[in-house]
Coordinates of C-alpha atoms in Angstrom, one line a residue:
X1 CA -7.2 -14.0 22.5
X2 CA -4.8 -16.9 22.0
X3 CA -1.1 -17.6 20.8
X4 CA -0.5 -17.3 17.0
X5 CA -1.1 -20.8 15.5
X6 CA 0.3 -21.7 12.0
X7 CA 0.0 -24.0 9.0
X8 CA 3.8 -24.8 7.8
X9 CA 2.8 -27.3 5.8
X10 CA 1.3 -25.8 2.2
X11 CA 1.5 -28.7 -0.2
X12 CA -1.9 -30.0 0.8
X13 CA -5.0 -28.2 -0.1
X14 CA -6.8 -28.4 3.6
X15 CA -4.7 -27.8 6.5
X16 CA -5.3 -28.9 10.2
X17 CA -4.9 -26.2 12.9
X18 CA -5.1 -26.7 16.4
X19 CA -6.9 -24.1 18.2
X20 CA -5.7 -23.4 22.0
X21 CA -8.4 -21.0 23.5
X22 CA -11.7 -20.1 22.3
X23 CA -11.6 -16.3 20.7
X24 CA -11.6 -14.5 17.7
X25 CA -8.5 -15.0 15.3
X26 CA -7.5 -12.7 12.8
X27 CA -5.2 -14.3 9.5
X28 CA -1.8 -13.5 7.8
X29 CA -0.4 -15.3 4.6
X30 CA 3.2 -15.2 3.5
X31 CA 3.1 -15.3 -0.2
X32 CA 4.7 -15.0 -3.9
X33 CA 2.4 -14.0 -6.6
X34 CA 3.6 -16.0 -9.2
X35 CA 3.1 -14.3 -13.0
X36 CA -0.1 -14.7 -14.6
X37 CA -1.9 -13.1 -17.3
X38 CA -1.7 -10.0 -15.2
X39 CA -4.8 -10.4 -13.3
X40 CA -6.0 -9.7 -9.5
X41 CA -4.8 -13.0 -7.6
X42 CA -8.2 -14.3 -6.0
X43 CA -8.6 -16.5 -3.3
X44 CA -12.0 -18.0 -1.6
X45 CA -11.1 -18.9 2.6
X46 CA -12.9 -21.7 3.7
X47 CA -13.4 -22.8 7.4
X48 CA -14.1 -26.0 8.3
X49 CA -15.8 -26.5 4.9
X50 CA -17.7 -23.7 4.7
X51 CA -17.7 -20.3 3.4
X52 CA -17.6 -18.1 7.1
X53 CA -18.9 -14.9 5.8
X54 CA -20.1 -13.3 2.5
X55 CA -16.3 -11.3 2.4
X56 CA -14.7 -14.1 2.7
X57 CA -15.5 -15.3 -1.1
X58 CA -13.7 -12.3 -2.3
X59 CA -9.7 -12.1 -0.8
X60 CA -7.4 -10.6 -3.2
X61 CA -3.8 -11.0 -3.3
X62 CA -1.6 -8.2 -4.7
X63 CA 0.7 -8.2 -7.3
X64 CA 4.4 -6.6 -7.9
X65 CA 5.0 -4.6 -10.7
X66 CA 8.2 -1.9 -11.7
X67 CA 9.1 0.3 -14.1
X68 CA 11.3 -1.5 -16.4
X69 CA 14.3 1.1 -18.1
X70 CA 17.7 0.7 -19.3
X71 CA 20.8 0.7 -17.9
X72 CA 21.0 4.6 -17.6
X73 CA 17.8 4.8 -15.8
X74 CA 18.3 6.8 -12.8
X75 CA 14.8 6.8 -10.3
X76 CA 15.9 10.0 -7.9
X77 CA 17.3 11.9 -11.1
X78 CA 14.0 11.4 -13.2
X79 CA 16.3 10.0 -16.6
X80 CA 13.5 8.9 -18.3
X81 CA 13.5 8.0 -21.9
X82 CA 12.4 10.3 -24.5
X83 CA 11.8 10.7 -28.5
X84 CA 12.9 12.6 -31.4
X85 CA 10.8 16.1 -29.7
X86 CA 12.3 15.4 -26.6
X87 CA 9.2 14.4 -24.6
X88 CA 9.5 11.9 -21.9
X89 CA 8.1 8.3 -22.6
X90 CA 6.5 6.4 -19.8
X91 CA 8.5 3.6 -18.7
X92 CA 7.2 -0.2 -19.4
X93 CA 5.4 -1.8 -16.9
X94 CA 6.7 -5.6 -15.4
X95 CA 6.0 -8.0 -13.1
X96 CA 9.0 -7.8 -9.8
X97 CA 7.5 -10.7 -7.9
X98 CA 8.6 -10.7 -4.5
X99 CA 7.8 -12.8 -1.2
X100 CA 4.6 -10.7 0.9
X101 CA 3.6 -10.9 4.1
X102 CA -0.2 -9.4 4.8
X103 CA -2.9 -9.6 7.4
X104 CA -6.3 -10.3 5.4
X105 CA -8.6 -7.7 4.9
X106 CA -12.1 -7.2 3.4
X107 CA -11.5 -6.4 -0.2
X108 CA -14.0 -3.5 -0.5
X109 CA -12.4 -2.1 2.5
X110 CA -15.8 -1.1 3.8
X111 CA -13.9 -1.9 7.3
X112 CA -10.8 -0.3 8.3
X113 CA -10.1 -3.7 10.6
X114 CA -8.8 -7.3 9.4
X115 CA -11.1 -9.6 8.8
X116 CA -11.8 -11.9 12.0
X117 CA -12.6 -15.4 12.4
X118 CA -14.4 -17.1 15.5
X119 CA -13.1 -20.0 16.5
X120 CA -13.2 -22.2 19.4
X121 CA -11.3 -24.2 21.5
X122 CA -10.0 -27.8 19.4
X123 CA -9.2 -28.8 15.6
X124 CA -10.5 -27.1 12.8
X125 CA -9.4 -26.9 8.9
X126 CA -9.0 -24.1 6.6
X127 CA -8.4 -23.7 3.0
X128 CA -7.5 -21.2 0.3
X129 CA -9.8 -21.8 -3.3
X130 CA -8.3 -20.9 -6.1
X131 CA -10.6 -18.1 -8.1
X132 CA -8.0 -16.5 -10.4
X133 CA -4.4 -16.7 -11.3
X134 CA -1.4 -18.6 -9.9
X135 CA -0.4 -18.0 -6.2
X136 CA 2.6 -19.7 -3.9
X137 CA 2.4 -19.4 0.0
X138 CA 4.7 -20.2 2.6
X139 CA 2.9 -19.5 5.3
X140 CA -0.7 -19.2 7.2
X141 CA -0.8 -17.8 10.5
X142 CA -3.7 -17.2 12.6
X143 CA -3.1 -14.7 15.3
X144 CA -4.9 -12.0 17.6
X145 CA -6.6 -8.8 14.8
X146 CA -3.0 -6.9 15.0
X147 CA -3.8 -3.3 17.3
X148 CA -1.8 0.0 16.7
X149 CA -1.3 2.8 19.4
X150 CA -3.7 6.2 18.6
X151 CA -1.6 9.2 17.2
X152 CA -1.4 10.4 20.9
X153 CA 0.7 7.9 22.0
X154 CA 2.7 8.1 18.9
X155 CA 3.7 11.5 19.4
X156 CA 4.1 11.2 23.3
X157 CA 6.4 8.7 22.1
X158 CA 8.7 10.5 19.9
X159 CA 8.4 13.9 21.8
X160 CA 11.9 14.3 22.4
X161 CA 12.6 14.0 18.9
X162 CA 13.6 17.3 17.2
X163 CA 11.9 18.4 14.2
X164 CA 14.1 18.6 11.1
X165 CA 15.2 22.0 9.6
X166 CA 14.8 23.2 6.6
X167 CA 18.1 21.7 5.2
X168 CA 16.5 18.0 5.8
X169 CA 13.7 18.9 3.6
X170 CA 13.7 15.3 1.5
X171 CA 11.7 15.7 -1.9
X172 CA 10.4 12.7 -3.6
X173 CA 9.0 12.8 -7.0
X174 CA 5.8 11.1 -7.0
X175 CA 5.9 9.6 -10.7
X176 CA 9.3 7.8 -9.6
X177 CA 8.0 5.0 -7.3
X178 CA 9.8 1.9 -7.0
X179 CA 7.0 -0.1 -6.9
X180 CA 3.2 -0.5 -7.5
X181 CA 0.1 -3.4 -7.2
X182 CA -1.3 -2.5 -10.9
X183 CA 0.0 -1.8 -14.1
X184 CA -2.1 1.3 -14.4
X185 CA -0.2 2.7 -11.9
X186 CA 2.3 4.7 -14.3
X187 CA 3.9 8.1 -14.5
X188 CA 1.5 10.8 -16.3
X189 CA 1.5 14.1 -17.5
X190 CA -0.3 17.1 -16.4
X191 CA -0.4 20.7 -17.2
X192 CA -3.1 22.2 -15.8
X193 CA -1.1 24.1 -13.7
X194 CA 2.6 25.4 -14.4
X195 CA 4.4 24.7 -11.4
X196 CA 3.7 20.6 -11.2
X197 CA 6.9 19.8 -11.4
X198 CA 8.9 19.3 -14.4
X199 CA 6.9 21.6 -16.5
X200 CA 7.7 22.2 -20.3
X201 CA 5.5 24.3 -23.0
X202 CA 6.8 22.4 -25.7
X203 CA 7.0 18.7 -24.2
X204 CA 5.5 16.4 -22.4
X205 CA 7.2 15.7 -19.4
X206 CA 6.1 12.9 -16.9
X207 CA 5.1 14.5 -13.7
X208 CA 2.1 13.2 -11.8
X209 CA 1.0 9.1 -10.7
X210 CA -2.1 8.2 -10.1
X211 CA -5.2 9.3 -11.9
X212 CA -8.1 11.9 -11.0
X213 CA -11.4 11.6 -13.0
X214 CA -9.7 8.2 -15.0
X215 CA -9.6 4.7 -13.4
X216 CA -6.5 5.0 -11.5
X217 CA -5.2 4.9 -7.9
X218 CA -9.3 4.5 -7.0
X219 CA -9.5 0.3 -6.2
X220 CA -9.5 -0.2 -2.7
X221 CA -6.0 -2.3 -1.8
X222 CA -4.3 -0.6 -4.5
X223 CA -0.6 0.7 -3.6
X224 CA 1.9 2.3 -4.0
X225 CA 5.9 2.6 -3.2
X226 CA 8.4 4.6 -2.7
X227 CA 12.2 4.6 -0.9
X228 CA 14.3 7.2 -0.2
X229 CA 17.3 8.3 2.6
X230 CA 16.7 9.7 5.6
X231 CA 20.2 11.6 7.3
X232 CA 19.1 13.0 10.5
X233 CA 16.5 11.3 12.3
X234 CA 13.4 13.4 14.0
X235 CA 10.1 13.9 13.8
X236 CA 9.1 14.5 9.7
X237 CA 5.9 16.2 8.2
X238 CA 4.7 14.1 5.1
X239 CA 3.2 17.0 2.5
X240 CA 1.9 15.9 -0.5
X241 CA 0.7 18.1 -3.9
X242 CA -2.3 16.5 -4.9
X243 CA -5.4 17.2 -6.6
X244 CA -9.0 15.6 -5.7
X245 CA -11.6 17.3 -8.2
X246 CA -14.0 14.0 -8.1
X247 CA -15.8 13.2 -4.4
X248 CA -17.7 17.2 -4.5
X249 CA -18.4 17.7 -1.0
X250 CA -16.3 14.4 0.2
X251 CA -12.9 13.2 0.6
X252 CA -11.0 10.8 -1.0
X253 CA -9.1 8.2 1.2
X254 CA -5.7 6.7 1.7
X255 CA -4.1 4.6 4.4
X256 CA 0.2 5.0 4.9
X257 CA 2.6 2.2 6.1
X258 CA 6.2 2.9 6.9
X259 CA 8.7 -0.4 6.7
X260 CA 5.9 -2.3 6.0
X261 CA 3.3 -1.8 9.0
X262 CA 0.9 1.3 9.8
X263 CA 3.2 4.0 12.9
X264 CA -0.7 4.2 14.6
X265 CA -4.1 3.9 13.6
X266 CA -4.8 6.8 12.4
X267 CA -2.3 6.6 9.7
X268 CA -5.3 4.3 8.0
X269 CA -7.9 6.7 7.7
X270 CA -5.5 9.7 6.2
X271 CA -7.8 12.5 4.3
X272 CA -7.9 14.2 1.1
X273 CA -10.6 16.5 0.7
X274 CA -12.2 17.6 -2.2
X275 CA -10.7 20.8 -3.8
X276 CA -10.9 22.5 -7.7
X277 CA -7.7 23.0 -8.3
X278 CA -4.5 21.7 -6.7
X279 CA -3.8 21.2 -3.2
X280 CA -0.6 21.1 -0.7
X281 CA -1.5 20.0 2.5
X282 CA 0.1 17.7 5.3
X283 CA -0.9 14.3 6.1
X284 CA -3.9 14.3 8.2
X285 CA -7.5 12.7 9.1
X286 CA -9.7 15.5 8.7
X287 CA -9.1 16.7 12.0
X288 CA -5.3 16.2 12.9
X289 CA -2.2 16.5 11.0
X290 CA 0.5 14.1 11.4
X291 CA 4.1 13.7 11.9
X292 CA 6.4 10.9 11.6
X293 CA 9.8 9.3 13.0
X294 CA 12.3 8.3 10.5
X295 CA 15.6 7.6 11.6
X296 CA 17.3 5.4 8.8
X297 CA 16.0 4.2 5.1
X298 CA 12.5 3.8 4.9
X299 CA 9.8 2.2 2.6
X300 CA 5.8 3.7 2.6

């Protein structure tokens, strides 16, 4: 409980909040993450001097990164480069810094909720330690743990929204986001099945993201982003093609924000269960599948 509080002032390494009410206060930083040597940005949070909580030694800040092309590069056409045998090269990773704005989480997501701080009524201090690479904040709020609506009240919401037909169908290719938190996030090829789109037999053609059985797209707090146009607002079914050959008998999980923010709290437990070959299915939980409003240009 209790108003959001703030710490405007960043050029000092311990800032002074005062607390109005007694209660449990969760935390959001505005921040750049300046280049490095490419590295996680680690921070330790310390409250009133002091460590709070084991989790709190480990908060990781996120990075930018883009796929950097020339000046014919086309994202929604898929004009990437390619060589002498006509197979498509995988675009060069850099660093697209850009100002953030996240509510802090356990870094080993082993909860699905923001990390919480007690603190009562009066003055207390808190601090970011630098652990690795360079990191520039604006701001530090501290605010009631942000609460979302259940998928219920989602789609009781939106119930008078019309579904779109068949002629709204919006594809986006996966390999083309605009956007990811790693450098090993990158366009790949696959061919173990012939209609993963583009498909050649005689070149490799860059049509999957992500990674399954490598390295990739497995780190808790990874990301990644995508834009795209949305003409006729309504009520959208997110289907994905994926393939999840690794957790044998469990699911692999992902969590989806749209403009930034999570549409209910569902949307942060969405399942992908384990399967041998590839899979379409629609967003869901295990239990539910989902659909979403859109009604103008939208980032997830």
């Amino acid at each position: 409980k209790g108003e959001t509080l703030w710490a405007p002032d960043l050029g000092k390494t311990v800032y002074t909040v005062e607390v109005p009410a007694t209660g449990r206060y969760a935390m959001t930083v505005d921040y750049y993450p300046c280049e490095g040597n490419g590295s996680n940005i680690e921070r330790i949070f310390i409250l009133d001097g002091r460590v709070p909580f084991k989790e709190a030694r480990y908060i990781n800040f996120t990075r930018v990164w883009a796929d950097r092309e020339d000046e014919n590069y086309n994202r929604i056409e898929r004009t990437f480069k390619k060589d002498f045998n006509k197979n498509e090269m995988r675009p060069i990773k850099y660093e697209k810094p850009e100002w953030r704005s996240e509510e802090i989480y356990d870094s080993e997501s082993f909860f699905s909720s923001p990390m919480q701080f007690y603190l009562e009524k009066g003055t207390h201090t808190i601090a970011f330690e630098a652990a690795c690479e360079p990191l520039q904040t604006s701001e530090i709020r501290l605010h009631p743990a942000s609460e979302y609506i259940s998928y219920k009240e989602y789609s009781a919401k939106y119930a008078d929204k019309a579904a779109p037909t068949q002629t709204d169908v919006i594809y986006i290719n996966a390999e083309t986001p605009v956007a990811t938190s790693e450098q090993v996030l990158y366009a790949m090829n696959d061919r173990t099945s012939g209609i993963t789109e583009p498909q050649s037999t005689s070149a490799t053609l860059l049509n999957t993201i992500g990674g399954n059985g490598g390295d990739k797209w497995k780190i808790s707090g990874q990301w990644i982003k995508y834009e795209f146009d949305v003409e006729k607002e309504g009520m959208y079914d997110i289907v994905l093609r994926f393939k999840q050959t690794v957790n044998q008998g469990l699911f692999s999980s992902r969590a989806l924000k749209i403009d930034g923010d999570y549409p209910f709290e569902e949307a942060k437990q969405l399942q992908f269960q384990y399967g041998s070959d590839w899979q379409v299915d629609t967003l869901n939980d295990g239990n539910t599948h989902f659909s979403f409003y859109f009604d103008n240009i939208i980032l997830f």
